[in-house]
Amino acid sequence: AQSVTQPDIHITVSEGASLELRCNYSYGATPYLFWYVQSPGQGLQLLLKYFSGDTLVQGIKGFEAEFKRSQSSFNLRKPSVHWSDAAEYFCAVGPIYNQGGKLIFGQGTELSVKP
Amino acid sequence: DGGITQSPKYLFRKEGQNVTLSCEQNLNHDAMYWYRQDPGQGLRLIYYSQIVNDFQKGDIAEGYSVSREKKESFPLTVTSAQKNPTAFYLCASSSPGTGGTELFFGEGSRLTVL
């Protein structure tokens, strides 16, 4: 079965501390992987994506993610968190080629930032 | 600026009433989608459409209906048959030219049933 698991429902970090949000997936074909961020009451914004090439990808707002095929993981990281990073983060997996755009989303990780 | 516009942002409805959520995009994208978001459940696909005059059911289509008469518009009707319609609804679009399955989202519509 195709699925995305974000093990941490809620994470709290101090401002300036490093961050890692976990994402594991189960997918039958070569996956196209995404991280999205959502502020309260807003839509989702793409942070970064990966489908081939360098397994460490850089995104917007200083985020990066590393694809590890052997672990079926695509963890999101940021070296130093800012208060404005408080939001909900969603990992998603989908087909490389447009086959209905049926992305599968994880349940999300809510990030709180302590001053 | 190109983007996706959803309206209304907030909507209240009485039980037994149908309500239609609007979604318009000027990105010239072929495909459009409706997702439902509930706390702790991520996003669940309601309906999607890859071309005009064609659409497919997603994972939770019961109690919902859609139409795709124009490329830029994909309205969602929440019918009285939807047993638990209170939720946050997100519209999205994509195009093969943007990498395939990458989705662009609107700002969402929050529906509350009184």
PDB file of C-alpha atoms in Angstrom:
ATOM      1  CA  ALA A   1       0.000   0.000   0.000  1.00  0.00           C
ATOM      2  CA  GLN A   2       1.140   3.515  -0.740  1.00  0.00           C
ATOM      3  CA  SER A   3       1.501   5.690   2.324  1.00  0.00           C
ATOM      4  CA  VAL A   4       3.379   8.507   3.972  1.00  0.00           C
ATOM      5  CA  THR A   5       4.163   8.532   7.667  1.00  0.00           C
ATOM      6  CA  GLN A   6       5.170  11.548   9.678  1.00  0.00           C
ATOM      7  CA  PRO A   7       5.870  10.051  13.100  1.00  0.00           C
ATOM      8  CA  ASP A   8       5.836  13.326  15.010  1.00  0.00           C
ATOM      9  CA  ILE A   9       2.466  15.023  15.330  1.00  0.00           C
ATOM     10  CA  HIS A  10       3.842  18.007  17.232  1.00  0.00           C
ATOM     11  CA  ILE A  11       7.395  19.260  17.771  1.00  0.00           C
ATOM     12  CA  THR A  12       8.589  22.207  19.841  1.00  0.00           C
ATOM     13  CA  VAL A  13      12.043  23.709  19.335  1.00  0.00           C
ATOM     14  CA  SER A  14      13.747  26.803  20.660  1.00  0.00           C
ATOM     15  CA  GLU A  15      14.446  29.667  18.302  1.00  0.00           C
ATOM     16  CA  GLY A  16      17.919  29.255  16.875  1.00  0.00           C
ATOM     17  CA  ALA A  17      18.002  25.501  17.425  1.00  0.00           C
ATOM     18  CA  SER A  18      18.263  22.998  14.614  1.00  0.00           C
ATOM     19  CA  LEU A  19      15.232  21.145  13.287  1.00  0.00           C
ATOM     20  CA  GLU A  20      14.590  17.777  11.699  1.00  0.00           C
ATOM     21  CA  LEU A  21      11.131  16.616  10.679  1.00  0.00           C
ATOM     22  CA  ARG A  22      10.814  12.977   9.778  1.00  0.00           C
ATOM     23  CA  CYS A  23       9.037  11.489   6.793  1.00  0.00           C
ATOM     24  CA  ASN A  24       8.888   7.823   5.752  1.00  0.00           C
ATOM     25  CA  TYR A  25       7.056   6.560   2.721  1.00  0.00           C
ATOM     26  CA  SER A  26       5.889   3.368   1.124  1.00  0.00           C
ATOM     27  CA  TYR A  27       5.578   3.578  -2.651  1.00  0.00           C
ATOM     28  CA  GLY A  28       5.678   0.966  -5.393  1.00  0.00           C
ATOM     29  CA  ALA A  29       7.494   3.006  -8.019  1.00  0.00           C
ATOM     30  CA  THR A  30      10.202   5.636  -8.061  1.00  0.00           C
ATOM     31  CA  PRO A  31       8.707   8.429  -5.998  1.00  0.00           C
ATOM     32  CA  TYR A  32       8.436  12.140  -6.505  1.00  0.00           C
ATOM     33  CA  LEU A  33       8.762  13.655  -3.021  1.00  0.00           C
ATOM     34  CA  PHE A  34       7.612  16.966  -1.622  1.00  0.00           C
ATOM     35  CA  TRP A  35       7.540  19.022   1.535  1.00  0.00           C
ATOM     36  CA  TYR A  36       4.822  21.643   1.934  1.00  0.00           C
ATOM     37  CA  VAL A  37       4.272  24.196   4.706  1.00  0.00           C
ATOM     38  CA  GLN A  38       0.939  25.558   5.888  1.00  0.00           C
ATOM     39  CA  SER A  39       0.359  28.578   8.120  1.00  0.00           C
ATOM     40  CA  PRO A  40      -2.896  28.586  10.124  1.00  0.00           C
ATOM     41  CA  GLY A  41      -5.948  29.141   7.946  1.00  0.00           C
ATOM     42  CA  GLN A  42      -3.879  29.270   4.775  1.00  0.00           C
ATOM     43  CA  GLY A  43      -3.152  27.086   1.793  1.00  0.00           C
ATOM     44  CA  LEU A  44      -0.064  24.949   1.328  1.00  0.00           C
ATOM     45  CA  GLN A  45       3.204  26.350   0.008  1.00  0.00           C
ATOM     46  CA  LEU A  46       5.863  24.177  -1.598  1.00  0.00           C
ATOM     47  CA  LEU A  47       9.147  24.148   0.333  1.00  0.00           C
ATOM     48  CA  LEU A  48      11.092  21.728  -1.863  1.00  0.00           C
ATOM     49  CA  LYS A  49      10.806  18.673  -4.083  1.00  0.00           C
ATOM     50  CA  TYR A  50      12.908  15.748  -5.254  1.00  0.00           C
ATOM     51  CA  PHE A  51      12.693  13.129  -7.978  1.00  0.00           C
ATOM     52  CA  SER A  52      16.249  12.577  -9.202  1.00  0.00           C
ATOM     53  CA  GLY A  53      19.820  13.783  -8.928  1.00  0.00           C
ATOM     54  CA  ASP A  54      21.572  14.950  -5.787  1.00  0.00           C
ATOM     55  CA  THR A  55      19.821  13.387  -2.823  1.00  0.00           C
ATOM     56  CA  LEU A  56      20.228  16.543  -0.759  1.00  0.00           C
ATOM     57  CA  VAL A  57      17.868  19.190  -2.026  1.00  0.00           C
ATOM     58  CA  GLN A  58      17.647  22.819  -1.053  1.00  0.00           C
ATOM     59  CA  GLY A  59      14.375  24.648  -0.711  1.00  0.00           C
ATOM     60  CA  ILE A  60      13.011  28.019   0.208  1.00  0.00           C
ATOM     61  CA  LYS A  61      13.331  29.672   3.628  1.00  0.00           C
ATOM     62  CA  GLY A  62      16.614  27.874   4.373  1.00  0.00           C
ATOM     63  CA  PHE A  63      15.133  24.366   4.429  1.00  0.00           C
ATOM     64  CA  GLU A  64      16.755  21.266   2.990  1.00  0.00           C
ATOM     65  CA  ALA A  65      15.793  17.621   2.749  1.00  0.00           C
ATOM     66  CA  GLU A  66      17.711  14.418   2.176  1.00  0.00           C
ATOM     67  CA  PHE A  67      16.362  11.478   0.214  1.00  0.00           C
ATOM     68  CA  LYS A  68      17.517   8.094   1.526  1.00  0.00           C
ATOM     69  CA  ARG A  69      16.247   5.328  -0.706  1.00  0.00           C
ATOM     70  CA  SER A  70      17.487   2.533   1.578  1.00  0.00           C
ATOM     71  CA  GLN A  71      15.479   3.944   4.472  1.00  0.00           C
ATOM     72  CA  SER A  72      12.499   5.162   2.411  1.00  0.00           C
ATOM     73  CA  SER A  73      12.885   8.502   4.096  1.00  0.00           C
ATOM     74  CA  PHE A  74      12.819  12.135   3.098  1.00  0.00           C
ATOM     75  CA  ASN A  75      13.557  14.111   6.253  1.00  0.00           C
ATOM     76  CA  LEU A  76      13.325  17.906   6.344  1.00  0.00           C
ATOM     77  CA  ARG A  77      16.013  19.931   8.120  1.00  0.00           C
ATOM     78  CA  LYS A  78      16.865  23.490   9.010  1.00  0.00           C
ATOM     79  CA  PRO A  79      20.065  24.517  10.827  1.00  0.00           C
ATOM     80  CA  SER A  80      18.553  27.408  12.787  1.00  0.00           C
ATOM     81  CA  VAL A  81      14.839  27.841  13.331  1.00  0.00           C
ATOM     82  CA  HIS A  82      13.166  31.238  13.309  1.00  0.00           C
ATOM     83  CA  TRP A  83       9.931  32.098  15.101  1.00  0.00           C
ATOM     84  CA  SER A  84       8.263  32.589  11.709  1.00  0.00           C
ATOM     85  CA  ASP A  85       8.833  28.887  10.930  1.00  0.00           C
ATOM     86  CA  ALA A  86       6.026  27.920  13.298  1.00  0.00           C
ATOM     87  CA  ALA A  87       3.508  26.175  11.057  1.00  0.00           C
ATOM     88  CA  GLU A  88       2.341  22.754   9.964  1.00  0.00           C
ATOM     89  CA  TYR A  89       4.542  20.748   7.638  1.00  0.00           C
ATOM     90  CA  PHE A  90       3.364  18.070   5.246  1.00  0.00           C
ATOM     91  CA  CYS A  91       5.390  15.462   3.438  1.00  0.00           C
ATOM     92  CA  ALA A  92       3.899  14.055   0.213  1.00  0.00           C
ATOM     93  CA  VAL A  93       4.767  11.392  -2.364  1.00  0.00           C
ATOM     94  CA  GLY A  94       3.500  10.969  -5.908  1.00  0.00           C
ATOM     95  CA  PRO A  95       4.272   9.555  -9.339  1.00  0.00           C
ATOM     96  CA  ILE A  96       7.039  11.058 -11.452  1.00  0.00           C
ATOM     97  CA  TYR A  97       4.806  11.378 -14.458  1.00  0.00           C
ATOM     98  CA  ASN A  98       1.469  13.065 -14.262  1.00  0.00           C
ATOM     99  CA  GLN A  99      -0.966  10.255 -13.585  1.00  0.00           C
ATOM    100  CA  GLY A 100      -3.787  12.200 -12.073  1.00  0.00           C
ATOM    101  CA  GLY A 101      -1.645  14.172  -9.698  1.00  0.00           C
ATOM    102  CA  LYS A 102      -2.642  11.913  -6.863  1.00  0.00           C
ATOM    103  CA  LEU A 103      -0.215  12.966  -4.236  1.00  0.00           C
ATOM    104  CA  ILE A 104      -0.363  11.055  -0.981  1.00  0.00           C
ATOM    105  CA  PHE A 105       0.066  13.284   2.041  1.00  0.00           C
ATOM    106  CA  GLY A 106       1.296  12.513   5.509  1.00  0.00           C
ATOM    107  CA  GLN A 107      -0.771  13.600   8.484  1.00  0.00           C
ATOM    108  CA  GLY A 108       1.418  16.609   9.115  1.00  0.00           C
ATOM    109  CA  THR A 109       3.787  17.769  11.846  1.00  0.00           C
ATOM    110  CA  GLU A 110       2.937  20.910  13.754  1.00  0.00           C
ATOM    111  CA  LEU A 111       6.002  22.935  14.655  1.00  0.00           C
ATOM    112  CA  SER A 112       6.022  25.328  17.612  1.00  0.00           C
ATOM    113  CA  VAL A 113       8.970  27.653  18.233  1.00  0.00           C
ATOM    114  CA  LYS A 114       9.896  28.808  21.737  1.00  0.00           C
ATOM    115  CA  PRO A 115      11.492  32.244  22.113  1.00  0.00           C
TER     116      PRO A 115
ATOM    117  CA  ASP B   1      -0.140  37.548 -10.571  1.00  0.00           C
ATOM    118  CA  GLY B   2      -1.027  33.965 -11.430  1.00  0.00           C
ATOM    119  CA  GLY B   3      -2.650  31.859  -8.798  1.00  0.00           C
ATOM    120  CA  ILE B   4      -5.660  30.049  -7.462  1.00  0.00           C
ATOM    121  CA  THR B   5      -8.585  31.917  -5.941  1.00  0.00           C
ATOM    122  CA  GLN B   6     -11.014  30.208  -3.621  1.00  0.00           C
ATOM    123  CA  SER B   7     -14.222  31.789  -2.384  1.00  0.00           C
ATOM    124  CA  PRO B   8     -15.731  32.301   0.024  1.00  0.00           C
ATOM    125  CA  LYS B   9     -13.001  32.035   2.648  1.00  0.00           C
ATOM    126  CA  TYR B  10     -15.558  31.351   5.385  1.00  0.00           C
ATOM    127  CA  LEU B  11     -18.999  29.842   4.909  1.00  0.00           C
ATOM    128  CA  PHE B  12     -21.729  28.850   7.299  1.00  0.00           C
ATOM    129  CA  ARG B  13     -24.559  26.584   6.339  1.00  0.00           C
ATOM    130  CA  LYS B  14     -27.525  24.986   8.000  1.00  0.00           C
ATOM    131  CA  GLU B  15     -27.962  21.252   7.988  1.00  0.00           C
ATOM    132  CA  GLY B  16     -29.750  20.003   4.896  1.00  0.00           C
ATOM    133  CA  GLN B  17     -28.516  22.787   2.636  1.00  0.00           C
ATOM    134  CA  ASN B  18     -26.254  22.385  -0.345  1.00  0.00           C
ATOM    135  CA  VAL B  19     -23.358  24.801  -0.679  1.00  0.00           C
ATOM    136  CA  THR B  20     -20.961  25.492  -3.545  1.00  0.00           C
ATOM    137  CA  LEU B  21     -17.318  26.459  -3.116  1.00  0.00           C
ATOM    138  CA  SER B  22     -15.662  28.333  -5.931  1.00  0.00           C
ATOM    139  CA  CYS B  23     -12.171  27.671  -7.300  1.00  0.00           C
ATOM    140  CA  GLU B  24     -10.670  29.689 -10.145  1.00  0.00           C
ATOM    141  CA  GLN B  25      -7.122  29.503 -11.511  1.00  0.00           C
ATOM    142  CA  ASN B  26      -5.275  31.656 -14.026  1.00  0.00           C
ATOM    143  CA  LEU B  27      -2.184  29.452 -14.223  1.00  0.00           C
ATOM    144  CA  ASN B  28      -3.409  27.759 -17.393  1.00  0.00           C
ATOM    145  CA  HIS B  29      -3.089  24.419 -15.635  1.00  0.00           C
ATOM    146  CA  ASP B  30      -4.860  21.405 -17.065  1.00  0.00           C
ATOM    147  CA  ALA B  31      -5.543  19.524 -13.845  1.00  0.00           C
ATOM    148  CA  MET B  32      -7.466  20.675 -10.797  1.00  0.00           C
ATOM    149  CA  TYR B  33      -8.207  19.034  -7.451  1.00  0.00           C
ATOM    150  CA  TRP B  34     -10.272  19.363  -4.306  1.00  0.00           C
ATOM    151  CA  TYR B  35      -8.938  18.261  -0.939  1.00  0.00           C
ATOM    152  CA  ARG B  36     -10.539  18.154   2.448  1.00  0.00           C
ATOM    153  CA  GLN B  37      -8.481  18.842   5.553  1.00  0.00           C
ATOM    154  CA  ASP B  38      -9.448  17.842   9.074  1.00  0.00           C
ATOM    155  CA  PRO B  39      -7.235  18.225  12.160  1.00  0.00           C
ATOM    156  CA  GLY B  40      -4.767  15.372  12.467  1.00  0.00           C
ATOM    157  CA  GLN B  41      -5.842  13.705   9.209  1.00  0.00           C
ATOM    158  CA  GLY B  42      -3.727  15.427   6.607  1.00  0.00           C
ATOM    159  CA  LEU B  43      -5.279  16.078   3.202  1.00  0.00           C
ATOM    160  CA  ARG B  44      -7.791  13.746   1.608  1.00  0.00           C
ATOM    161  CA  LEU B  45      -8.644  13.894  -2.075  1.00  0.00           C
ATOM    162  CA  ILE B  46     -12.308  14.491  -2.908  1.00  0.00           C
ATOM    163  CA  TYR B  47     -12.365  14.893  -6.705  1.00  0.00           C
ATOM    164  CA  TYR B  48      -9.925  15.730  -9.446  1.00  0.00           C
ATOM    165  CA  SER B  49     -10.127  16.718 -13.084  1.00  0.00           C
ATOM    166  CA  GLN B  50      -7.377  16.366 -15.674  1.00  0.00           C
ATOM    167  CA  ILE B  51      -9.216  18.006 -18.572  1.00  0.00           C
ATOM    168  CA  VAL B  52     -12.330  20.037 -19.221  1.00  0.00           C
ATOM    169  CA  ASN B  53     -15.605  18.101 -19.059  1.00  0.00           C
ATOM    170  CA  ASP B  54     -13.999  15.189 -17.272  1.00  0.00           C
ATOM    171  CA  PHE B  55     -13.420  14.420 -13.597  1.00  0.00           C
ATOM    172  CA  GLN B  56     -12.762  11.436 -11.325  1.00  0.00           C
ATOM    173  CA  LYS B  57     -13.655  10.553  -7.776  1.00  0.00           C
ATOM    174  CA  GLY B  58     -10.966  10.701  -5.165  1.00  0.00           C
ATOM    175  CA  ASP B  59     -10.846   8.860  -1.875  1.00  0.00           C
ATOM    176  CA  ILE B  60     -13.813  10.583  -0.184  1.00  0.00           C
ATOM    177  CA  ALA B  61     -16.204  11.654  -2.959  1.00  0.00           C
ATOM    178  CA  GLU B  62     -19.455  10.630  -1.256  1.00  0.00           C
ATOM    179  CA  GLY B  63     -21.679  13.626  -0.568  1.00  0.00           C
ATOM    180  CA  TYR B  64     -19.785  15.906  -2.951  1.00  0.00           C
ATOM    181  CA  SER B  65     -20.183  16.868  -6.608  1.00  0.00           C
ATOM    182  CA  VAL B  66     -18.075  18.854  -9.075  1.00  0.00           C
ATOM    183  CA  SER B  67     -18.166  20.206 -12.594  1.00  0.00           C
ATOM    184  CA  ARG B  68     -15.440  21.244 -15.024  1.00  0.00           C
ATOM    185  CA  GLU B  69     -17.042  23.276 -17.784  1.00  0.00           C
ATOM    186  CA  LYS B  70     -14.104  25.649 -18.161  1.00  0.00           C
ATOM    187  CA  LYS B  71     -10.383  25.062 -17.827  1.00  0.00           C
ATOM    188  CA  GLU B  72      -9.993  27.767 -15.210  1.00  0.00           C
ATOM    189  CA  SER B  73     -12.918  26.793 -12.969  1.00  0.00           C
ATOM    190  CA  PHE B  74     -13.616  23.745 -10.785  1.00  0.00           C
ATOM    191  CA  PRO B  75     -16.477  24.385  -8.319  1.00  0.00           C
ATOM    192  CA  LEU B  76     -17.239  21.937  -5.526  1.00  0.00           C
ATOM    193  CA  THR B  77     -20.756  21.376  -4.198  1.00  0.00           C
ATOM    194  CA  VAL B  78     -21.124  19.984  -0.714  1.00  0.00           C
ATOM    195  CA  THR B  79     -24.501  18.323  -0.687  1.00  0.00           C
ATOM    196  CA  SER B  80     -26.842  17.543   2.178  1.00  0.00           C
ATOM    197  CA  ALA B  81     -25.780  13.916   1.787  1.00  0.00           C
ATOM    198  CA  GLN B  82     -22.334  14.706   3.211  1.00  0.00           C
ATOM    199  CA  LYS B  83     -22.679  13.597   6.812  1.00  0.00           C
ATOM    200  CA  ASN B  84     -19.879  15.626   8.331  1.00  0.00           C
ATOM    201  CA  PRO B  85     -19.192  18.595   6.059  1.00  0.00           C
ATOM    202  CA  THR B  86     -17.541  20.921   8.572  1.00  0.00           C
ATOM    203  CA  ALA B  87     -13.922  21.123   7.381  1.00  0.00           C
ATOM    204  CA  PHE B  88     -11.284  23.172   5.602  1.00  0.00           C
ATOM    205  CA  TYR B  89     -11.415  22.721   1.829  1.00  0.00           C
ATOM    206  CA  LEU B  90      -8.415  23.249  -0.418  1.00  0.00           C
ATOM    207  CA  CYS B  91      -8.376  23.585  -4.172  1.00  0.00           C
ATOM    208  CA  ALA B  92      -5.204  22.886  -6.146  1.00  0.00           C
ATOM    209  CA  SER B  93      -3.972  22.702  -9.714  1.00  0.00           C
ATOM    210  CA  SER B  94      -1.092  21.163 -11.611  1.00  0.00           C
ATOM    211  CA  SER B  95       0.292  20.922 -15.105  1.00  0.00           C
ATOM    212  CA  PRO B  96       2.725  18.540 -16.802  1.00  0.00           C
ATOM    213  CA  GLY B  97       4.862  21.526 -17.615  1.00  0.00           C
ATOM    214  CA  THR B  98       5.497  22.129 -13.939  1.00  0.00           C
ATOM    215  CA  GLY B  99       6.916  18.671 -13.269  1.00  0.00           C
ATOM    216  CA  GLY B 100       3.815  16.561 -13.230  1.00  0.00           C
ATOM    217  CA  THR B 101       2.380  16.064  -9.820  1.00  0.00           C
ATOM    218  CA  GLU B 102       3.511  19.274  -8.145  1.00  0.00           C
ATOM    219  CA  LEU B 103       0.413  20.946  -6.767  1.00  0.00           C
ATOM    220  CA  PHE B 104      -0.289  24.644  -6.395  1.00  0.00           C
ATOM    221  CA  PHE B 105      -2.836  25.463  -3.711  1.00  0.00           C
ATOM    222  CA  GLY B 106      -5.433  28.120  -3.078  1.00  0.00           C
ATOM    223  CA  GLU B 107      -5.910  29.764   0.309  1.00  0.00           C
ATOM    224  CA  GLY B 108      -8.744  27.467   1.311  1.00  0.00           C
ATOM    225  CA  SER B 109     -12.395  27.743   2.306  1.00  0.00           C
ATOM    226  CA  ARG B 110     -13.620  26.926   5.791  1.00  0.00           C
ATOM    227  CA  LEU B 111     -17.123  25.477   5.897  1.00  0.00           C
ATOM    228  CA  THR B 112     -19.023  25.282   9.149  1.00  0.00           C
ATOM    229  CA  VAL B 113     -22.364  23.551   9.442  1.00  0.00           C
ATOM    230  CA  LEU B 114     -24.566  24.959  12.163  1.00  0.00           C
TER     231      LEU B 114
END
